[in-house]
mmCIF file of C-alpha atoms and ligand atoms in Angstrom:
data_model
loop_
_atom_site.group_PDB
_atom_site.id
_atom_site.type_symbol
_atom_site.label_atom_id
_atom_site.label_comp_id
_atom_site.label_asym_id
_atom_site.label_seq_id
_atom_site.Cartn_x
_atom_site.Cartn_y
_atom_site.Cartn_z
ATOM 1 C CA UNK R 1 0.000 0.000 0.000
ATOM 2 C CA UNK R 2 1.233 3.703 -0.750
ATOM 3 C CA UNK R 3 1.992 5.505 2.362
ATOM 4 C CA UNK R 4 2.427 9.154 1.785
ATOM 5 C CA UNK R 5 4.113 10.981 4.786
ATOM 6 C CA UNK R 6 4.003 14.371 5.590
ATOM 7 C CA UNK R 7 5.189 16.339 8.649
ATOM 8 C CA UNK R 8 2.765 18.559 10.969
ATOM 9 C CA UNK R 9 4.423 21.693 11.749
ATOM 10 C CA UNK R 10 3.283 23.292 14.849
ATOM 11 C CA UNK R 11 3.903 26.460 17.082
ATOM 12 C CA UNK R 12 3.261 26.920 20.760
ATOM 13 C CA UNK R 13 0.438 24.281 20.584
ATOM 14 C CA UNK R 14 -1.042 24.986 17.316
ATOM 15 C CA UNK R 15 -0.852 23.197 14.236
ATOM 16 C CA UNK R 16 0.697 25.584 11.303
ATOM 17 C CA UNK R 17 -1.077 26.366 7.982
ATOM 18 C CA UNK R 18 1.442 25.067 6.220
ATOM 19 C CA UNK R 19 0.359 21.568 7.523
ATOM 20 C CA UNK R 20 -2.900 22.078 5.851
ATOM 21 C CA UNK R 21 -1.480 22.352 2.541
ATOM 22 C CA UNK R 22 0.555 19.534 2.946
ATOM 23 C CA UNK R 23 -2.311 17.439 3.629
ATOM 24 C CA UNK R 24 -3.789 19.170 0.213
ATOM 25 C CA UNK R 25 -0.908 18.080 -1.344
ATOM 26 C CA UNK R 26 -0.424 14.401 -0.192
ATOM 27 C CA UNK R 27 -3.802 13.271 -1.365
ATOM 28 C CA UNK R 28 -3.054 15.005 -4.716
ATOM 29 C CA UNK R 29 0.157 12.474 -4.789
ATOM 30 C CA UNK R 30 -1.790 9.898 -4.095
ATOM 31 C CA UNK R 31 -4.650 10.638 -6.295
ATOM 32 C CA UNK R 32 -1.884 10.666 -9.123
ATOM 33 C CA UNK R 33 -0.329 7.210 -8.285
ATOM 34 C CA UNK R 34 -4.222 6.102 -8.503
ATOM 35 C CA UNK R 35 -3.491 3.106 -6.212
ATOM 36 C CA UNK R 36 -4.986 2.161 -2.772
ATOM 37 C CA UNK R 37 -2.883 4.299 -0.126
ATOM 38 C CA UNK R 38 -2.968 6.790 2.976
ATOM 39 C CA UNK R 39 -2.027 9.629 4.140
ATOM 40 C CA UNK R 40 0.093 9.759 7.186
ATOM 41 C CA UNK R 41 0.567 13.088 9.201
ATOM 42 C CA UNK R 42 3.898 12.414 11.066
ATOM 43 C CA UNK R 43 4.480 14.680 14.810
ATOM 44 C CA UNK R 44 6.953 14.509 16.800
ATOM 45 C CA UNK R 45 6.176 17.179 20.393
ATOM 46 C CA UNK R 46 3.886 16.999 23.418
ATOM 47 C CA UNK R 47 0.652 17.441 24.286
ATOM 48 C CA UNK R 48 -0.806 17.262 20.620
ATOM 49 C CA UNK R 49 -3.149 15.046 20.741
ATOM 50 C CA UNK R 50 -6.312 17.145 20.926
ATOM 51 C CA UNK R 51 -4.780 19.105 17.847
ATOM 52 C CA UNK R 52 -4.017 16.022 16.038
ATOM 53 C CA UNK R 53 -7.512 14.224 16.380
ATOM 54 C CA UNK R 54 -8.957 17.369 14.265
ATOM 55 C CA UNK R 55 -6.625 16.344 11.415
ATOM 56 C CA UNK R 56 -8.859 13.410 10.007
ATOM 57 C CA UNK R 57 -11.461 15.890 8.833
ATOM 58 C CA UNK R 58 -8.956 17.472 6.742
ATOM 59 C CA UNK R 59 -7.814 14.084 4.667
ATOM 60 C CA UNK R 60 -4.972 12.495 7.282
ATOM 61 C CA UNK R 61 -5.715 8.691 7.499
ATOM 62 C CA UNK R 62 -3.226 7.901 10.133
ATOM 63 C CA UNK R 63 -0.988 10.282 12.561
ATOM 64 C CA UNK R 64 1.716 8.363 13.717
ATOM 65 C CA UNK R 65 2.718 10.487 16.777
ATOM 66 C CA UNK R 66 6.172 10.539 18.976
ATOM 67 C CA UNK R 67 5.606 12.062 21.994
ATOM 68 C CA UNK R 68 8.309 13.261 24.682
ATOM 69 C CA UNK R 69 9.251 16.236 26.633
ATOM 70 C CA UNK R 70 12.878 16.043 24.776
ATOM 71 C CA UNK R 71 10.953 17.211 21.690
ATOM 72 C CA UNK R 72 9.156 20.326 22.634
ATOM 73 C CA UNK R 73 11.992 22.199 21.126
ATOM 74 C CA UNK R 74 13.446 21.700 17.765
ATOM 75 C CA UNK R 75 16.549 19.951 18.120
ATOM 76 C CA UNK R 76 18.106 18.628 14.314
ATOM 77 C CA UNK R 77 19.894 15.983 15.601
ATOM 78 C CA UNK R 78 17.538 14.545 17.129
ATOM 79 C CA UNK R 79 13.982 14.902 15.006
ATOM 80 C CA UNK R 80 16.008 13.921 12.477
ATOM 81 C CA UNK R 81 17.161 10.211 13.858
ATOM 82 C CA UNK R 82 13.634 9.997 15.270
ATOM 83 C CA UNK R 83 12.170 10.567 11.583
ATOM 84 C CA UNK R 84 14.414 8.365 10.030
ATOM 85 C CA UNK R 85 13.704 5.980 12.599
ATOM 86 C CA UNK R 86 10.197 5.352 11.382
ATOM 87 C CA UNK R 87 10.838 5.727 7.916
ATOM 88 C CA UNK R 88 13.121 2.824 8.103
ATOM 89 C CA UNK R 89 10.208 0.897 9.668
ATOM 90 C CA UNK R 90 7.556 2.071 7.822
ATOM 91 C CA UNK R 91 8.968 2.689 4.196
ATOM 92 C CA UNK R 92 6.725 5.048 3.123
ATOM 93 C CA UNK R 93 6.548 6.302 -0.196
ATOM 94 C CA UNK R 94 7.550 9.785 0.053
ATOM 95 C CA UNK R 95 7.540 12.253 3.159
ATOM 96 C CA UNK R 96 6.949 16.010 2.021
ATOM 97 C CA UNK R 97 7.477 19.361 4.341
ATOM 98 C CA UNK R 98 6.764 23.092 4.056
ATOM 99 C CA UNK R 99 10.339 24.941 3.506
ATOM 100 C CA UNK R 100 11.173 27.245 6.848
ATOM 101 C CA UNK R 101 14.065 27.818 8.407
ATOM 102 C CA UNK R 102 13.594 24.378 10.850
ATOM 103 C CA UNK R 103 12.830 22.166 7.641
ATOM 104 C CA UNK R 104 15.621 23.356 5.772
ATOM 105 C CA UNK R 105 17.653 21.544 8.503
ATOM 106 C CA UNK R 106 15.828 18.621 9.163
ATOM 107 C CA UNK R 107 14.931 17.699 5.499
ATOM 108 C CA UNK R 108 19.012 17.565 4.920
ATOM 109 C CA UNK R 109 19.924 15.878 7.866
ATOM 110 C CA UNK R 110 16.682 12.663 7.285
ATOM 111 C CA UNK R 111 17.856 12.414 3.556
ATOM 112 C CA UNK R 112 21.402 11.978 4.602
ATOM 113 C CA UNK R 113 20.852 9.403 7.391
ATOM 114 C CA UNK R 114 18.274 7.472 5.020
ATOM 115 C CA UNK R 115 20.621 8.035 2.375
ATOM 116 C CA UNK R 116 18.043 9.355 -0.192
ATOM 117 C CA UNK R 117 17.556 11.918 -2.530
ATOM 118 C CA UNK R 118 16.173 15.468 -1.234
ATOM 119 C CA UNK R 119 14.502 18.036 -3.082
ATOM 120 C CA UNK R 120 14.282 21.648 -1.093
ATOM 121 C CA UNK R 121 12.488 24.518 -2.402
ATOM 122 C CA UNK R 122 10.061 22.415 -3.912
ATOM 123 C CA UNK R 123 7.587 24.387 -6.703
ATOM 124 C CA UNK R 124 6.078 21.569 -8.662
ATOM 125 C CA UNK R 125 5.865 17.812 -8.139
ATOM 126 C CA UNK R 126 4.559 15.124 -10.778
ATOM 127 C CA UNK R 127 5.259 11.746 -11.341
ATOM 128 C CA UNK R 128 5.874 9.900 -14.262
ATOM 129 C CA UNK R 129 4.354 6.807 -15.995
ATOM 130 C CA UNK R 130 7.051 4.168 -14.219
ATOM 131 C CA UNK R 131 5.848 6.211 -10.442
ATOM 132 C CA UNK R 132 9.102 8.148 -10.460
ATOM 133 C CA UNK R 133 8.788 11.499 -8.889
ATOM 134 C CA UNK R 134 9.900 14.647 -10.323
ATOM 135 C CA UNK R 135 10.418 17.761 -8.767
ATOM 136 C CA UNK R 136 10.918 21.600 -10.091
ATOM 137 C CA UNK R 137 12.378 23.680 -7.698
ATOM 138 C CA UNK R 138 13.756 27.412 -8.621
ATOM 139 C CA UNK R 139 17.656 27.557 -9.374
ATOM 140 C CA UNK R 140 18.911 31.619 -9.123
ATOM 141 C CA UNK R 141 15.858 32.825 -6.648
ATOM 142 C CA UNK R 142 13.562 32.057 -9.686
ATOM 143 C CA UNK R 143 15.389 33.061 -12.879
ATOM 144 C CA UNK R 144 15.952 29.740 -13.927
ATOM 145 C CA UNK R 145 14.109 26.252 -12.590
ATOM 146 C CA UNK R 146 15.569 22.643 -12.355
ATOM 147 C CA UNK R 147 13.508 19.451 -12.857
ATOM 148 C CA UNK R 148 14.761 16.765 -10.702
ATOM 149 C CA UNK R 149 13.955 13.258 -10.903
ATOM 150 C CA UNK R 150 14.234 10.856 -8.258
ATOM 151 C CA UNK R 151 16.593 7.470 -8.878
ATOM 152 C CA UNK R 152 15.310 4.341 -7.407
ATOM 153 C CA UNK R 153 12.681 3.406 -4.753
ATOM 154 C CA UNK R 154 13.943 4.931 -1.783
ATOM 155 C CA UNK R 155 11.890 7.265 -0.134
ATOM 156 C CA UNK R 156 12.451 10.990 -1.419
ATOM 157 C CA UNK R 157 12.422 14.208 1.377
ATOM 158 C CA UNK R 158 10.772 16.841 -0.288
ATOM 159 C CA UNK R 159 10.379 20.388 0.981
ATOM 160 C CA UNK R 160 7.629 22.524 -0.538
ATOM 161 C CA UNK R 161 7.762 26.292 -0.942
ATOM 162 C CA UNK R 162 4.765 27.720 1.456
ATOM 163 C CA UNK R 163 3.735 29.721 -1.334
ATOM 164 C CA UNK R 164 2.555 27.157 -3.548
ATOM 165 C CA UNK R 165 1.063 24.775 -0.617
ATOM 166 C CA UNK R 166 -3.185 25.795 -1.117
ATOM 167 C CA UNK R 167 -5.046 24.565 2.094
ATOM 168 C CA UNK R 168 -8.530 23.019 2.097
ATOM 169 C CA UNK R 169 -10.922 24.050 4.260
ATOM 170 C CA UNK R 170 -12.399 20.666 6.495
ATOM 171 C CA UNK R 171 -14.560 18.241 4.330
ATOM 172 C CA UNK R 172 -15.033 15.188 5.786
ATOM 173 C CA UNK R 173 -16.226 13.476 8.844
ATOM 174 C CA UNK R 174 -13.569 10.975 9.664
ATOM 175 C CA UNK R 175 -11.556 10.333 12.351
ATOM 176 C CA UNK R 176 -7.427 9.217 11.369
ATOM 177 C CA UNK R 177 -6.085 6.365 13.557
ATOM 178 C CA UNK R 178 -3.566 7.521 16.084
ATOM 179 C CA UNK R 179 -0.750 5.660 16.146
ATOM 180 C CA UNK R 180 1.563 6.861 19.404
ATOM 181 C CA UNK R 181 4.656 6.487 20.160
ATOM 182 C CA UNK R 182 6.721 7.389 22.993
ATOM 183 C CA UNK R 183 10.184 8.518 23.110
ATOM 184 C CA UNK R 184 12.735 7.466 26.089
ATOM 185 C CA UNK R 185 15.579 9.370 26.973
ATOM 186 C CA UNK R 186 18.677 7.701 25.823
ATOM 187 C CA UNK R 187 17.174 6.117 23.111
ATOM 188 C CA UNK R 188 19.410 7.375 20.428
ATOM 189 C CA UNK R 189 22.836 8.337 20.961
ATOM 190 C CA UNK R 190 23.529 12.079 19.744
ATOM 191 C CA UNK R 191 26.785 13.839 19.356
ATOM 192 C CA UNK R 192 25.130 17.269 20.277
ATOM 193 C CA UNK R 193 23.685 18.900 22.965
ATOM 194 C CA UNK R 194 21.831 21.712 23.552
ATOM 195 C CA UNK R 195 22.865 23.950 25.999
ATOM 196 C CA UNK R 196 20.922 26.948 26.437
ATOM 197 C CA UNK R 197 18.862 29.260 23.461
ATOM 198 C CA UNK R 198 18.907 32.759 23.284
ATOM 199 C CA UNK R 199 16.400 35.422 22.467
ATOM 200 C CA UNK R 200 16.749 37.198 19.551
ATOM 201 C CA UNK R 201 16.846 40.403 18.978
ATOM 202 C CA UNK R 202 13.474 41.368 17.274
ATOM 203 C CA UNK R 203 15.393 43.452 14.089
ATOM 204 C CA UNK R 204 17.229 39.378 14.030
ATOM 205 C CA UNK R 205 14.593 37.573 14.239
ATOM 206 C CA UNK R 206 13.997 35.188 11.046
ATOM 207 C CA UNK R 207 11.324 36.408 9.129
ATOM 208 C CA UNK R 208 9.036 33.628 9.335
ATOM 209 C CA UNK R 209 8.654 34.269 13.338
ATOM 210 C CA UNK R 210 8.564 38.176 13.387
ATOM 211 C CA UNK R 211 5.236 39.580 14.620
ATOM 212 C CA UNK R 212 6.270 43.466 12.875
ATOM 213 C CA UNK R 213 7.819 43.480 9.463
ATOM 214 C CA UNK R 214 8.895 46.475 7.859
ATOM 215 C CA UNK R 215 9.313 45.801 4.189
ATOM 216 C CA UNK R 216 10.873 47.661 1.608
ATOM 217 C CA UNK R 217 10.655 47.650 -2.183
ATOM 218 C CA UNK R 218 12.522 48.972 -5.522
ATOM 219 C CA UNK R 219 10.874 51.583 -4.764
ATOM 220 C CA UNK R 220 12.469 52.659 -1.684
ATOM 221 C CA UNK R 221 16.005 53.193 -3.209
ATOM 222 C CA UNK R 222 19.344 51.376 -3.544
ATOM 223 C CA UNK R 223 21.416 53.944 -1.464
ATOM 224 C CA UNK R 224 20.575 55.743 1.822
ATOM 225 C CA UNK R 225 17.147 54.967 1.061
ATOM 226 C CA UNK R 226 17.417 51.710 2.636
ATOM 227 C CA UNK R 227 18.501 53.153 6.165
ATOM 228 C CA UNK R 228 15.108 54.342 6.894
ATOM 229 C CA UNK R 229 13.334 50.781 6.719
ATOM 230 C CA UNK R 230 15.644 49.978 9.597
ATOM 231 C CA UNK R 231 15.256 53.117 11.166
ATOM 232 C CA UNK R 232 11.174 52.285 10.944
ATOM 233 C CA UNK R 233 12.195 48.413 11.921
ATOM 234 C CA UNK R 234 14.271 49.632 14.972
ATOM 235 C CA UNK R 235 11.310 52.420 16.163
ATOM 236 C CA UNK R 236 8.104 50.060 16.356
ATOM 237 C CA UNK R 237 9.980 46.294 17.410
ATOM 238 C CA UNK R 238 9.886 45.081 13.784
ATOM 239 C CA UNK R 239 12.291 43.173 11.497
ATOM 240 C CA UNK R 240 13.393 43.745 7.953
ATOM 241 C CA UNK R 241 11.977 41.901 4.765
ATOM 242 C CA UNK R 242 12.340 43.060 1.361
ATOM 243 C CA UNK R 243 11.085 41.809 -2.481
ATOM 244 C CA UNK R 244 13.352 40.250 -4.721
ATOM 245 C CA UNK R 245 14.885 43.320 -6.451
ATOM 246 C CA UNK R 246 16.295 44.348 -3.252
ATOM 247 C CA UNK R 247 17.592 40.990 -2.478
ATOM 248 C CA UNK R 248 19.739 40.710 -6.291
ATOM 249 C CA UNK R 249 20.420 44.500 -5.111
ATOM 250 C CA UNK R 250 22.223 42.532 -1.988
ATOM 251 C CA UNK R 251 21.281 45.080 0.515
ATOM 252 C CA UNK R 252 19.259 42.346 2.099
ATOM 253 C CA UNK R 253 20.213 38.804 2.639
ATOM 254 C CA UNK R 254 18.107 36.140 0.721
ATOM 255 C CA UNK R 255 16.733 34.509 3.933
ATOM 256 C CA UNK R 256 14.826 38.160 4.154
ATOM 257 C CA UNK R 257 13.324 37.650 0.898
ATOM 258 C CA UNK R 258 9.356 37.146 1.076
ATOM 259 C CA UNK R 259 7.418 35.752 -1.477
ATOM 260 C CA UNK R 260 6.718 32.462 -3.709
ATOM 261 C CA UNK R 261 10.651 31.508 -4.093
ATOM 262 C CA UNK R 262 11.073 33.351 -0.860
ATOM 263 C CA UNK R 263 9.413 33.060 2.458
ATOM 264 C CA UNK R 264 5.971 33.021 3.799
ATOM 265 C CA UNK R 265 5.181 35.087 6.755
ATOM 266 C CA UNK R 266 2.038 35.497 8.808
ATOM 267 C CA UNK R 267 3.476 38.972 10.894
ATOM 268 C CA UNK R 268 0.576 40.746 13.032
ATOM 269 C CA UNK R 269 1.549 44.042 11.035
ATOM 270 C CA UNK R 270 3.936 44.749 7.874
ATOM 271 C CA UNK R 271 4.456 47.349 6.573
ATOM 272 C CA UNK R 272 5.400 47.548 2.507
ATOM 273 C CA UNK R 273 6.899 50.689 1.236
ATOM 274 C CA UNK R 274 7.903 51.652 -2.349
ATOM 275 C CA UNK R 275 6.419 47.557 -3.582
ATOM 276 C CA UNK R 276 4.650 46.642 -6.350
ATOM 277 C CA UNK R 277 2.728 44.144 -5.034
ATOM 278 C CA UNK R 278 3.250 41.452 -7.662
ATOM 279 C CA UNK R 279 1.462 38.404 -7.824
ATOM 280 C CA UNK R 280 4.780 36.631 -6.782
ATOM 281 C CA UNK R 281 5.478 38.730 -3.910
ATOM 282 C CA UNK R 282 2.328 38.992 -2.141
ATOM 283 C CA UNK R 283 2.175 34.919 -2.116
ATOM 284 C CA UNK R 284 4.325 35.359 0.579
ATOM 285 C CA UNK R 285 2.708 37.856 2.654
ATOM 286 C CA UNK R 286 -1.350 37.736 1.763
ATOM 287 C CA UNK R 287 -1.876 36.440 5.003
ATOM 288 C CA UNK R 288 -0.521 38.669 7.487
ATOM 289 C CA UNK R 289 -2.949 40.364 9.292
ATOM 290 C CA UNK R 290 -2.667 44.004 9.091
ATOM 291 C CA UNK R 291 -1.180 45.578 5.896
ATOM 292 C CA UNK R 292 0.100 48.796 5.239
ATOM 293 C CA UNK R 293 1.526 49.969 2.072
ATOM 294 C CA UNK R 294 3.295 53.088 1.327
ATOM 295 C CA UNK R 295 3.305 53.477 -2.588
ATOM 296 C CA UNK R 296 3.380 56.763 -4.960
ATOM 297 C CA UNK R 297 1.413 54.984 -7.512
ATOM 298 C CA UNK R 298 -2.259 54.894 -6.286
ATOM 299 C CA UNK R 299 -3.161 52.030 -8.610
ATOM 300 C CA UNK R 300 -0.661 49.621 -7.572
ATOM 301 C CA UNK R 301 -1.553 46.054 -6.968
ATOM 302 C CA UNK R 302 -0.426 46.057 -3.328
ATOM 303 C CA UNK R 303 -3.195 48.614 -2.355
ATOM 304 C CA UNK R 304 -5.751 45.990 -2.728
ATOM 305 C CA UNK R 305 -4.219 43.790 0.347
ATOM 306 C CA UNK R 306 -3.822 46.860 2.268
ATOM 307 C CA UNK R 307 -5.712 47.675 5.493
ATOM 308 C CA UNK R 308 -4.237 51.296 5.333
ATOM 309 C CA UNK R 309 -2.860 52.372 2.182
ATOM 310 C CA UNK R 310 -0.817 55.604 2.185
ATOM 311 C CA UNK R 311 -0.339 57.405 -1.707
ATOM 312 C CA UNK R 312 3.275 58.790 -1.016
ATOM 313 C CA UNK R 313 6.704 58.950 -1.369
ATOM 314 C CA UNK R 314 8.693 56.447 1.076
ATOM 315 C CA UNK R 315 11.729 59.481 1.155
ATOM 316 C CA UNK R 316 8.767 62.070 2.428
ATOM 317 C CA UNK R 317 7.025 59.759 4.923
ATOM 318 C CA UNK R 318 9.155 57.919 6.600
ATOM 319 C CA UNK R 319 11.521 60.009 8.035
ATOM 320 C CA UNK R 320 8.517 61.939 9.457
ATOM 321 C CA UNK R 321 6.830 58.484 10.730
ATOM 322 C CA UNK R 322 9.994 57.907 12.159
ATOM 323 C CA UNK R 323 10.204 61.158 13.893
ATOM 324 C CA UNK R 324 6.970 60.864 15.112
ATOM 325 C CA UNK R 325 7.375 57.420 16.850
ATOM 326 C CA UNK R 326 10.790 58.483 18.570
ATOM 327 C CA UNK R 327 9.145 61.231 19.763
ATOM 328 C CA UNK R 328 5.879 59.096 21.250
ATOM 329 C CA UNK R 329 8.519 56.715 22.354
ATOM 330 C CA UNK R 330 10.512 59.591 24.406
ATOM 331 C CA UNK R 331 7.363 61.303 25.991
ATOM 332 C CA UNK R 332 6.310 58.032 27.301
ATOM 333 C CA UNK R 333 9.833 57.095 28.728
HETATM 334 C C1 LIG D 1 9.420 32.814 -10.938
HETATM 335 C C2 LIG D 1 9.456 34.133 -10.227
HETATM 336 C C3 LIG D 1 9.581 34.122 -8.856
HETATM 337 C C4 LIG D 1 9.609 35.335 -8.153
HETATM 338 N N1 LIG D 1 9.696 35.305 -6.807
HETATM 339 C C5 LIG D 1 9.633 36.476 -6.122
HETATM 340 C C6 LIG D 1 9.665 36.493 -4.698
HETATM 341 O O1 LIG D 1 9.775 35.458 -4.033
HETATM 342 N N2 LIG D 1 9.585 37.691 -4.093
HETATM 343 C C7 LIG D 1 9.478 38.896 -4.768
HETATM 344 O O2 LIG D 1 9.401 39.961 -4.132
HETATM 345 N N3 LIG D 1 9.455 38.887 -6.117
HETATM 346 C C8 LIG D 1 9.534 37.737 -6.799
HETATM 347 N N4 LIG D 1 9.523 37.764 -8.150
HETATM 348 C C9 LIG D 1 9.585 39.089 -8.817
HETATM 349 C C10 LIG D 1 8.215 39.787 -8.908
HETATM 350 O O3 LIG D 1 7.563 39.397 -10.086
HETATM 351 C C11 LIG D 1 8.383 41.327 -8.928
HETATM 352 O O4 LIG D 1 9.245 41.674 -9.981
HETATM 353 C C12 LIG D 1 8.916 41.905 -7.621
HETATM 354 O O5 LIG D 1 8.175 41.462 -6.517
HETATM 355 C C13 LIG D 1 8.829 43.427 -7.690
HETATM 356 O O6 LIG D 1 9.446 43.963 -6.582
HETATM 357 P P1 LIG D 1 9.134 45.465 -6.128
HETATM 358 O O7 LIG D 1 7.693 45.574 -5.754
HETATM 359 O O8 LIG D 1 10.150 45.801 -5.093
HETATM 360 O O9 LIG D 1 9.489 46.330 -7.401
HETATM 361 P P2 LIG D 1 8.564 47.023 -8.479
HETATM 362 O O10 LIG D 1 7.567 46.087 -9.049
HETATM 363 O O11 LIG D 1 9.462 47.721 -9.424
HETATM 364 O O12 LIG D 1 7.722 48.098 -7.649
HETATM 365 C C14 LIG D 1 8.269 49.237 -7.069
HETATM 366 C C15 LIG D 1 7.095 50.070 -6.537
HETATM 367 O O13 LIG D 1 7.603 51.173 -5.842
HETATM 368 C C16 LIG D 1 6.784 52.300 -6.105
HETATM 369 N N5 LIG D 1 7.618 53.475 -5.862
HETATM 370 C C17 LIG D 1 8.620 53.982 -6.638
HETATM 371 N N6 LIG D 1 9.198 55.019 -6.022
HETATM 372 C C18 LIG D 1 8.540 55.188 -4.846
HETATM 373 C C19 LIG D 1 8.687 56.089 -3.775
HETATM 374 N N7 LIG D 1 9.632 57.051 -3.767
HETATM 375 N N8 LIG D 1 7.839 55.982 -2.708
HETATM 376 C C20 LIG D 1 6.873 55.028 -2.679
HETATM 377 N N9 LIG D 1 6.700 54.141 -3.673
HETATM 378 C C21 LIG D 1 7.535 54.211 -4.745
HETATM 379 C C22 LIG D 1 6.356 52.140 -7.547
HETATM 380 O O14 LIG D 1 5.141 52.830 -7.784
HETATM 381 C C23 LIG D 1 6.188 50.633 -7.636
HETATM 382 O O15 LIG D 1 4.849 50.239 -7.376
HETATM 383 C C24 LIG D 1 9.497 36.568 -8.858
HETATM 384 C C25 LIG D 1 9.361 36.560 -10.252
HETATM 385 C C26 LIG D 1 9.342 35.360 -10.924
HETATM 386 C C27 LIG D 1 9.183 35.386 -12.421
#
């Protein structure tokens, strides 16, 4: 029987979106082999279980769950021997993730203890007449794509983009089968240990965990221009994010890219200045909660995700936004 794996990715309790879109995904796979088969939602935490029961109603057959205290926090080393652990039991047919920061770890680290191939950044996947799986996954942040095929019957690690995972809203009335596990201390030996984790500053924090996100555009300038999205970042506890021209620009670091061959983030507020708002960009972001855009073209595309649009020039407004918070933050200090 086909057993298609995929990994629930929580927070703090709470299963992440992403997970629904993998679940949207695996029954495509296995609608495509067109052969009897499940789909198996794989977590590894603590106290899940009432979040895990829901999972059924969204198209999970079976959860296979491994529960222990030592896996509350993500530790590589670890998940990953765990995962590979009950692949090597299980053999399933493929295991698919969303692409963070965590997965890009762990996908490495279970394809190179199961000794399979891995395919990160994962657009596109189809599989051919002889049930080989291909993948296309962007090469040069999306100016070029690859098409990798998968040798042999091992089982491939595949990490999707979270812009091209769609979740389905609940449709059916089942139940999966929970299949628990629990995990002893001891039970694999690891050559790392974690010793303590520190908080990040918020203007370091990844992307992907940031509550504020100030992000700028090609609109906002190579030069100096750029210094007042930190400025704004700095003033209201925010981090920095910007579109892809300002990445190939390298005034921002690719891991602060956000969009379909960037990341996905889910901030409580971002704020986009001098952006477009193309289709490939606001993949990323569509679902943050509050959106403000800053923009001198009134009919640009980002205006129509916006909470509060502003028509106006970044180089005008910001330094006076700026002014004005440092000024609300000093009379209240
Ligand atoms: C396969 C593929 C994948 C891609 N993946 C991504 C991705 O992950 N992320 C991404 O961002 N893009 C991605 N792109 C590129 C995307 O299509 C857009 O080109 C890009 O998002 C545009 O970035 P921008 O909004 O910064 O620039 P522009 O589209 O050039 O927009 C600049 C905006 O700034 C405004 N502006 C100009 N001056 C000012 C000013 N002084 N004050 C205020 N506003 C001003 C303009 O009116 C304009 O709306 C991808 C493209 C492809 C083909």
């Amino acid at each position: 029987m086909n057993d298609i794996w995929l990994l629930v990715q929580h927070r703090e309790g709470s299963i992440e979106e992403n997970t629904f879109g993998l679940i949207s995904e695996a029954r495509r796979i296995l609608a495509t082999l067109g052969t009897e088969g499940m789909v198996t939602a794989v977590a590894l935490g603590q106290d899940l279980r009432d979040e895990l029961n829901n999972l059924g109603a969204y198209g999970v057959d079976r959860v296979r769950y491994v529960e222990s205290e030592l896996l509350v926090r993500y530790q590589g080393e670890l998940f990953a021997m765990v995962l590979a652990d009950q692949v090597r039991k299980h053999r399933p047919v493929c295991f698919i993730m969303a692409q963070t920061a965590e997965t890009a770890d762990l996908s490495a680290r279970l394809a190179a203890l199961l000794e399979t191939g891995l395919a990160t950044c994962a657009m596109d996947l189809d599989i051919d007449s002889t049930g080989t799986f291909h993948v296309v996954r962007p090469l040069d942040n999306g100016y070029r794509f690859e098409d990798i095929r998968f040798a042999g019957k091992d089982t491939p690690v595949i990490a999707f983009l979270p812009a091209v995972l769609t979740s389905q809203e609940p449709d059916r009335d089942e139940q999966a089968e929970l299949w628990f596990e629990t995990l002893e201390e001891g039970a694999f030996s690891l050559k790392t240990k974690v010793l303590r984790t520190i908080e990040a500053d918020p203007g370091d924090l990844d992307i992907e965990e940031a509550d504020i996100i100030v992000a700028g555009g090609r609109g906002v300038g190579k030069g100096e221009g750029f210094a007042a999205i930190h400025e704004l970042a700095k003033a209201i506890g925010g981090t920095v994010a910007g579109t892809r021209p300002v990445i190939d620009w390298q005034i921002l670091p690719y891991e602060r890219q956000i969009g379909q061959t960037g990341k996905t983030v889910l901030p409580r507020l971002i704020i986009n200045c001098g952006i477009s708002g193309a289709n490939e960009y606001t993949a990323g972001m569509e679902k943050s909660q509050t959106v403000v855009a800053i923009n001198t073209d009134p009919r640009a595309r980002i205006f129509r995700f916006a909470d509060l649009g502003i028509v106006g020039d970044v180089h005008e407004l910001l330094p006076m936004l700026i002014e004005r918070l440092q000024n609300i933050k000093k009379s209240a200090s």
